XYZ file of N, CA and C in Angstrom:
441
model
N -12.737 4.702 -3.091
C -13.028 3.300 -2.835
C -14.479 2.985 -3.192
N -15.406 3.730 -2.610
C -16.816 3.412 -2.824
C -17.283 3.728 -4.247
N -16.642 4.679 -4.924
C -17.034 4.948 -6.312
C -16.643 3.766 -7.209
N -15.520 3.139 -6.916
C -15.101 1.945 -7.660
C -16.005 0.771 -7.299
N -16.294 0.611 -6.027
C -17.174 -0.468 -5.577
C -18.518 -0.391 -6.293
N -19.023 0.816 -6.476
C -20.307 1.005 -7.133
C -20.335 0.562 -8.586
N -19.166 0.403 -9.189
C -19.082 -0.025 -10.585
C -18.994 -1.546 -10.730
N -18.800 -2.240 -9.623
C -18.722 -3.708 -9.652
C -20.147 -4.248 -9.604
N -20.494 -5.132 -10.522
C -21.873 -5.652 -10.529
C -22.246 -6.365 -9.230
N -23.454 -6.127 -8.793
C -23.998 -6.780 -7.603
C -23.847 -8.291 -7.750
N -23.443 -8.950 -6.666
C -23.301 -10.405 -6.666
C -21.983 -10.913 -7.234
N -21.066 -10.009 -7.559
C -19.776 -10.415 -8.134
C -18.881 -11.087 -7.102
N -17.963 -11.873 -7.621
C -16.876 -12.402 -6.806
C -15.747 -11.381 -6.883
N -15.245 -10.949 -5.722
C -14.261 -9.865 -5.686
C -13.102 -10.256 -4.760
N -11.874 -10.021 -5.226
C -10.678 -10.237 -4.414
C -10.238 -8.876 -3.879
N -10.044 -8.807 -2.566
C -9.558 -7.584 -1.934
C -8.154 -7.823 -1.401
N -7.326 -6.800 -1.542
C -5.952 -6.850 -1.073
C -5.641 -5.551 -0.348
N -5.252 -5.666 0.910
C -4.789 -4.529 1.705
C -3.326 -4.347 1.349
N -2.916 -3.153 1.018
C -1.570 -2.924 0.512
C -0.479 -2.880 1.557
N 0.714 -3.255 1.142
C 1.890 -3.199 2.016
C 2.137 -1.776 2.485
N 1.911 -0.818 1.619
C 2.143 0.579 1.993
C 1.231 1.007 3.138
N 0.052 0.396 3.220
C -0.867 0.711 4.319
C -0.319 0.199 5.648
N 0.373 -0.937 5.611
C 1.037 -1.432 6.829
C 2.192 -0.510 7.192
N 2.985 -0.167 6.201
C 4.192 0.630 6.428
C 3.851 2.061 6.832
N 3.079 2.721 6.023
C 2.827 4.141 6.259
C 1.621 4.366 7.150
N 0.659 3.470 7.084
C -0.542 3.658 7.892
C -0.351 3.242 9.334
N -0.123 1.980 9.554
C -0.071 1.451 10.918
C 1.187 1.905 11.660
N 2.331 1.752 11.031
C 3.583 2.117 11.707
C 3.568 3.591 12.100
N 3.155 4.453 11.187
C 3.132 5.890 11.492
C 2.096 6.211 12.568
N 0.960 5.507 12.551
C -0.064 5.745 13.572
C 0.452 5.357 14.955
N 1.204 4.275 15.044
C 1.794 3.872 16.326
C 2.816 4.909 16.771
N 3.655 5.354 15.833
C 4.669 6.362 16.171
C 4.036 7.664 16.664
N 2.849 7.997 16.145
C 2.148 9.220 16.553
C 1.288 9.021 17.795
N 1.263 7.797 18.342
C 0.526 7.531 19.564
C -0.947 7.215 19.386
N -1.384 6.990 18.160
C -2.792 6.643 17.926
C -3.106 5.262 18.521
N -2.140 4.373 18.467
C -2.262 3.029 19.052
C -1.111 2.846 20.031
N -1.339 2.024 21.060
C -0.280 1.843 22.059
C 0.890 1.024 21.521
N 0.612 0.128 20.569
C 1.679 -0.686 19.980
C 1.217 -1.236 18.633
N 2.107 -1.952 17.965
C 1.799 -2.506 16.644
C 0.639 -3.487 16.696
N 0.591 -4.318 17.728
C -0.484 -5.305 17.820
C -1.858 -4.632 17.841
N -1.978 -3.556 18.628
C -3.255 -2.845 18.674
C -3.552 -2.189 17.320
N -2.543 -1.577 16.713
C -2.729 -0.943 15.408
C -3.166 -1.939 14.348
N -2.525 -3.085 14.334
C -2.878 -4.137 13.378
C -4.290 -4.636 13.628
N -4.599 -4.948 14.869
C -5.912 -5.498 15.202
C -7.041 -4.528 14.858
N -6.882 -3.275 15.228
C -7.946 -2.292 14.979
C -8.092 -1.987 13.490
N -6.970 -1.959 12.776
C -7.020 -1.731 11.331
C -7.740 -2.878 10.631
N -7.401 -4.092 10.998
C -8.042 -5.257 10.391
C -9.525 -5.297 10.741
N -9.880 -4.976 11.974
C -11.297 -4.960 12.352
C -12.078 -3.985 11.473
N -11.533 -2.801 11.254
C -12.196 -1.812 10.400
C -12.334 -2.344 8.972
N -11.244 -2.867 8.442
C -11.193 -3.422 7.086
C -12.239 -4.523 6.907
N -12.260 -5.467 7.832
C -13.184 -6.596 7.701
C -14.633 -6.176 7.913
N -14.874 -5.175 8.752
C -16.241 -4.655 8.904
C -16.740 -4.068 7.589
N -15.873 -3.339 6.894
C -16.248 -2.777 5.591
C -16.529 -3.910 4.602
N -15.635 -4.894 4.539
C -15.837 -6.007 3.611
C -17.102 -6.795 3.939
N -17.327 -7.037 5.222
C -18.530 -7.765 5.630
C -19.789 -6.998 5.217
N -19.771 -5.686 5.373
C -20.942 -4.893 4.981
C -21.155 -4.956 3.468
N -20.068 -5.043 2.697
C -20.202 -5.153 1.244
C -20.822 -6.487 0.828
N -20.569 -7.530 1.610
C -21.201 -8.822 1.281
C -22.719 -8.716 1.436
N -23.148 -7.893 2.364
C -24.589 -7.719 2.595
C -25.197 -6.712 1.611
N -24.563 -5.550 1.476
C -25.112 -4.477 0.639
C -25.035 -4.797 -0.854
N -23.914 -5.355 -1.290
C -23.695 -5.600 -2.710
C -23.813 -7.076 -3.095
N -24.022 -7.919 -2.076
C -24.111 -9.366 -2.289
C -22.842 -9.921 -2.949
N -21.705 -9.294 -2.620
C -20.427 -9.769 -3.138
C -20.039 -11.079 -2.453
N -19.327 -11.912 -3.180
C -18.598 -13.032 -2.602
C -17.166 -12.517 -2.518
N -16.670 -12.360 -1.296
C -15.386 -11.682 -1.102
C -14.287 -12.656 -0.685
N -13.172 -12.539 -1.410
C -11.958 -13.291 -1.135
C -10.912 -12.278 -0.661
N -10.259 -12.582 0.440
C -9.276 -11.679 1.024
C -7.884 -12.259 0.803
N -7.058 -11.493 0.118
C -5.684 -11.898 -0.151
C -4.779 -11.325 0.934
N -3.784 -12.081 1.386
C -2.846 -11.507 2.357
C -2.025 -10.386 1.727
N -1.499 -9.526 2.571
C -0.625 -8.443 2.117
C 0.659 -9.061 1.555
N 1.092 -8.545 0.431
C 2.308 -9.056 -0.208
C 3.543 -8.700 0.618
N 4.344 -9.697 0.993
C 5.539 -9.458 1.815
C 6.765 -9.142 0.965
N 6.659 -8.129 0.118
C 7.685 -7.861 -0.881
C 8.935 -7.191 -0.306
N 8.745 -6.164 0.521
C 9.882 -5.372 0.989
C 10.553 -5.971 2.219
N 11.868 -6.059 2.169
C 12.627 -6.566 3.314
C 12.356 -5.742 4.569
N 12.239 -4.418 4.402
C 12.108 -3.500 5.529
C 10.805 -3.679 6.306
N 9.783 -4.147 5.661
C 8.468 -4.257 6.323
C 7.960 -5.689 6.413
N 8.740 -6.638 5.958
C 8.252 -8.024 5.884
C 7.787 -8.553 7.244
N 8.501 -8.246 8.319
C 8.103 -8.768 9.625
C 6.759 -8.200 10.067
N 6.530 -6.919 9.839
C 5.233 -6.306 10.163
C 4.137 -6.939 9.313
N 4.429 -7.124 8.036
C 3.447 -7.719 7.120
C 3.108 -9.148 7.549
N 4.101 -9.901 7.995
C 3.834 -11.278 8.438
C 2.918 -11.287 9.666
N 3.147 -10.384 10.620
C 2.272 -10.287 11.796
C 0.872 -9.856 11.362
N 0.799 -8.865 10.469
C -0.489 -8.400 9.952
C -1.241 -9.569 9.310
N -0.554 -10.329 8.461
C -1.208 -11.433 7.752
C -1.663 -12.544 8.684
N -0.903 -12.812 9.722
C -1.309 -13.833 10.698
C -2.620 -13.417 11.365
N -2.688 -12.160 11.782
C -3.903 -11.647 12.416
C -5.046 -11.581 11.411
N -4.741 -11.140 10.190
C -5.757 -11.069 9.143
C -6.370 -12.443 8.890
N -5.545 -13.439 8.742
C -6.042 -14.798 8.486
C -6.940 -15.267 9.628
N -6.474 -15.093 10.861
C -7.270 -15.522 12.019
C -8.644 -14.855 12.020
N -8.678 -13.569 11.737
C -9.947 -12.825 11.794
C -10.843 -13.138 10.598
N -10.265 -13.311 9.419
C -11.082 -13.663 8.249
C -11.722 -15.034 8.459
N -10.955 -15.975 8.992
C -11.496 -17.317 9.198
C -12.631 -17.334 10.224
N -12.724 -16.302 11.049
C -13.817 -16.182 12.023
C -14.988 -15.361 11.473
N -14.868 -14.899 10.243
C -15.912 -14.078 9.625
C -16.564 -14.904 8.517
N -17.724 -15.494 8.785
C -18.333 -16.440 7.837
C -18.582 -15.888 6.428
N -18.762 -14.581 6.301
C -19.066 -14.017 4.986
C -17.829 -13.825 4.100
N -16.631 -14.032 4.656
C -15.393 -13.793 3.913
C -14.611 -15.085 3.736
N -13.781 -15.109 2.678
C -12.940 -16.270 2.389
C -11.494 -15.796 2.280
N -10.574 -16.551 2.872
C -9.160 -16.172 2.888
C -8.388 -16.926 1.812
N -7.629 -16.200 1.004
C -6.759 -16.812 -0.001
C -5.426 -17.117 0.678
N -5.249 -18.362 1.046
C -4.118 -18.771 1.875
C -2.880 -19.039 1.027
N -2.229 -17.955 0.591
C -1.072 -18.071 -0.300
C 0.231 -17.609 0.342
N 0.179 -17.136 1.566
C 1.357 -16.502 2.166
C 2.565 -17.423 2.227
N 2.392 -18.647 2.676
C 3.545 -19.548 2.796
C 4.246 -19.740 1.455
N 3.479 -19.787 0.378
C 4.071 -19.954 -0.951
C 4.817 -18.707 -1.411
N 4.396 -17.544 -0.924
C 5.064 -16.297 -1.321
C 6.436 -16.147 -0.683
N 6.644 -16.842 0.431
C 7.898 -16.701 1.180
C 8.880 -17.814 0.851
N 10.146 -17.550 1.105
C 11.178 -18.574 0.975
C 10.955 -19.634 2.052
N 11.632 -20.760 1.929
C 11.448 -21.868 2.870
C 11.703 -21.455 4.317
N 12.663 -20.546 4.539
C 12.966 -20.099 5.895
C 12.040 -18.964 6.371
N 11.106 -18.555 5.508
C 10.096 -17.508 5.805
C 10.707 -16.123 5.993
N 11.937 -15.931 5.533
C 12.615 -14.642 5.736
C 12.619 -13.747 4.498
N 12.332 -14.306 3.341
C 12.394 -13.513 2.120
C 11.228 -13.812 1.198
N 11.095 -12.991 0.171
C 10.090 -13.232 -0.860
C 10.612 -14.319 -1.786
N 9.787 -15.294 -2.066
C 10.143 -16.363 -2.981
C 10.561 -15.733 -4.321
N 11.767 -16.035 -4.802
C 12.252 -15.430 -6.052
C 11.336 -15.666 -7.257
N 10.525 -16.701 -7.206
C 9.581 -16.959 -8.304
C 8.604 -15.810 -8.504
N 8.367 -15.045 -7.427
C 7.329 -14.009 -7.479
C 7.890 -12.589 -7.429
N 9.222 -12.459 -7.500
C 9.839 -11.140 -7.506
C 9.691 -10.505 -8.879
N 9.567 -9.166 -8.883
C 9.535 -8.459 -10.158
C 10.586 -7.361 -10.185
N 10.422 -6.355 -9.338
C 11.312 -5.191 -9.409
C 11.808 -4.737 -8.034
N 11.640 -5.594 -7.020
C 12.063 -5.222 -5.674
C 10.985 -4.513 -4.872
N 9.925 -4.084 -5.537
C 8.832 -3.385 -4.867
C 7.484 -4.058 -5.111
N 7.347 -4.729 -6.233
C 6.079 -5.356 -6.610
C 6.289 -6.835 -6.902
N 5.206 -7.590 -6.787
C 5.270 -8.996 -7.171
C 5.060 -9.108 -8.666
N 5.677 -10.126 -9.247
C 5.496 -10.396 -10.665
C 4.202 -11.155 -10.902
N 3.786 -11.236 -12.139
C 2.510 -11.877 -12.467
C 2.452 -13.370 -12.174
N 3.573 -14.009 -11.978
C 3.568 -15.443 -11.673
C 2.760 -15.765 -10.419
N 2.659 -14.800 -9.511
C 1.931 -15.062 -8.268
C 0.438 -15.290 -8.520
N -0.045 -14.851 -9.670
C -1.479 -15.047 -9.978
C -1.857 -16.524 -10.004
N -0.901 -17.373 -10.308
C -1.165 -18.822 -10.286
C -1.514 -19.281 -8.865
N -0.896 -18.648 -7.864
C -1.221 -18.980 -6.472
C -2.662 -18.594 -6.153
N -3.091 -17.445 -6.667
C -4.463 -16.994 -6.453
C -5.422 -18.001 -7.077
N -5.131 -18.420 -8.302
C -5.993 -19.380 -8.986
C -6.098 -20.688 -8.200
N -4.973 -21.189 -7.728
C -4.969 -22.434 -6.955
C -5.769 -22.281 -5.668
N -5.606 -21.145 -4.997
C -6.328 -20.895 -3.755
C -7.831 -20.775 -4.006
N -8.205 -20.090 -5.081
C -9.629 -19.987 -5.429
C -10.219 -21.365 -5.725
N -9.468 -22.185 -6.424
C -9.932 -23.542 -6.712
C -10.101 -24.352 -5.428
N -9.173 -24.173 -4.487
C -9.270 -24.872 -3.206
C -10.515 -24.447 -2.427
N -10.974 -23.218 -2.683
C -12.186 -22.712 -2.032
C -13.445 -23.054 -2.838
N -13.269 -23.825 -3.898
C -14.425 -24.294 -4.663
C -14.805 -23.445 -5.860
N -13.974 -22.502 -6.240
C -14.273 -21.666 -7.401
C -13.570 -22.249 -8.611
N -14.318 -22.596 -9.618
C -13.767 -23.179 -10.844
C -13.088 -22.087 -11.666
N -11.988 -22.434 -12.315
C -11.341 -21.467 -13.207
C -12.007 -21.504 -14.571
N -12.029 -20.344 -15.239
C -12.576 -20.259 -16.597
C -11.425 -20.380 -17.571
N -11.577 -21.243 -18.543
C -10.491 -21.425 -19.513
C -10.965 -21.103 -20.900
């Protein structure tokens, strides 16, 4: 992680994405092993660690950081991801140095139970069409697109 971070120019605008696999294999397994008393604690503590690292990067590297919600691609983990993203959004919005890319509602179907078919690719990953949501969200946060 830090070796890649060191290659990003100081003062860059950077989008960070916490992976779905980290929710599935990281948090769920940690709860099952008793590291956290429940999912809520696991999610909260994981996000606190994540945001502390990102906040420190805004200071050390002078990054402008945009936080993307976890992609709710897999049916098996979508409910955990939705809870994670709700907590992530709440905490990012309370962290002045970070900006939240509020695209989650668009990624989901109208009933919030599935991945919007517009953004499906192979059942495990999102297709490139979702990048348009990122662009729109960045524009809403005041970042002009380069054409």
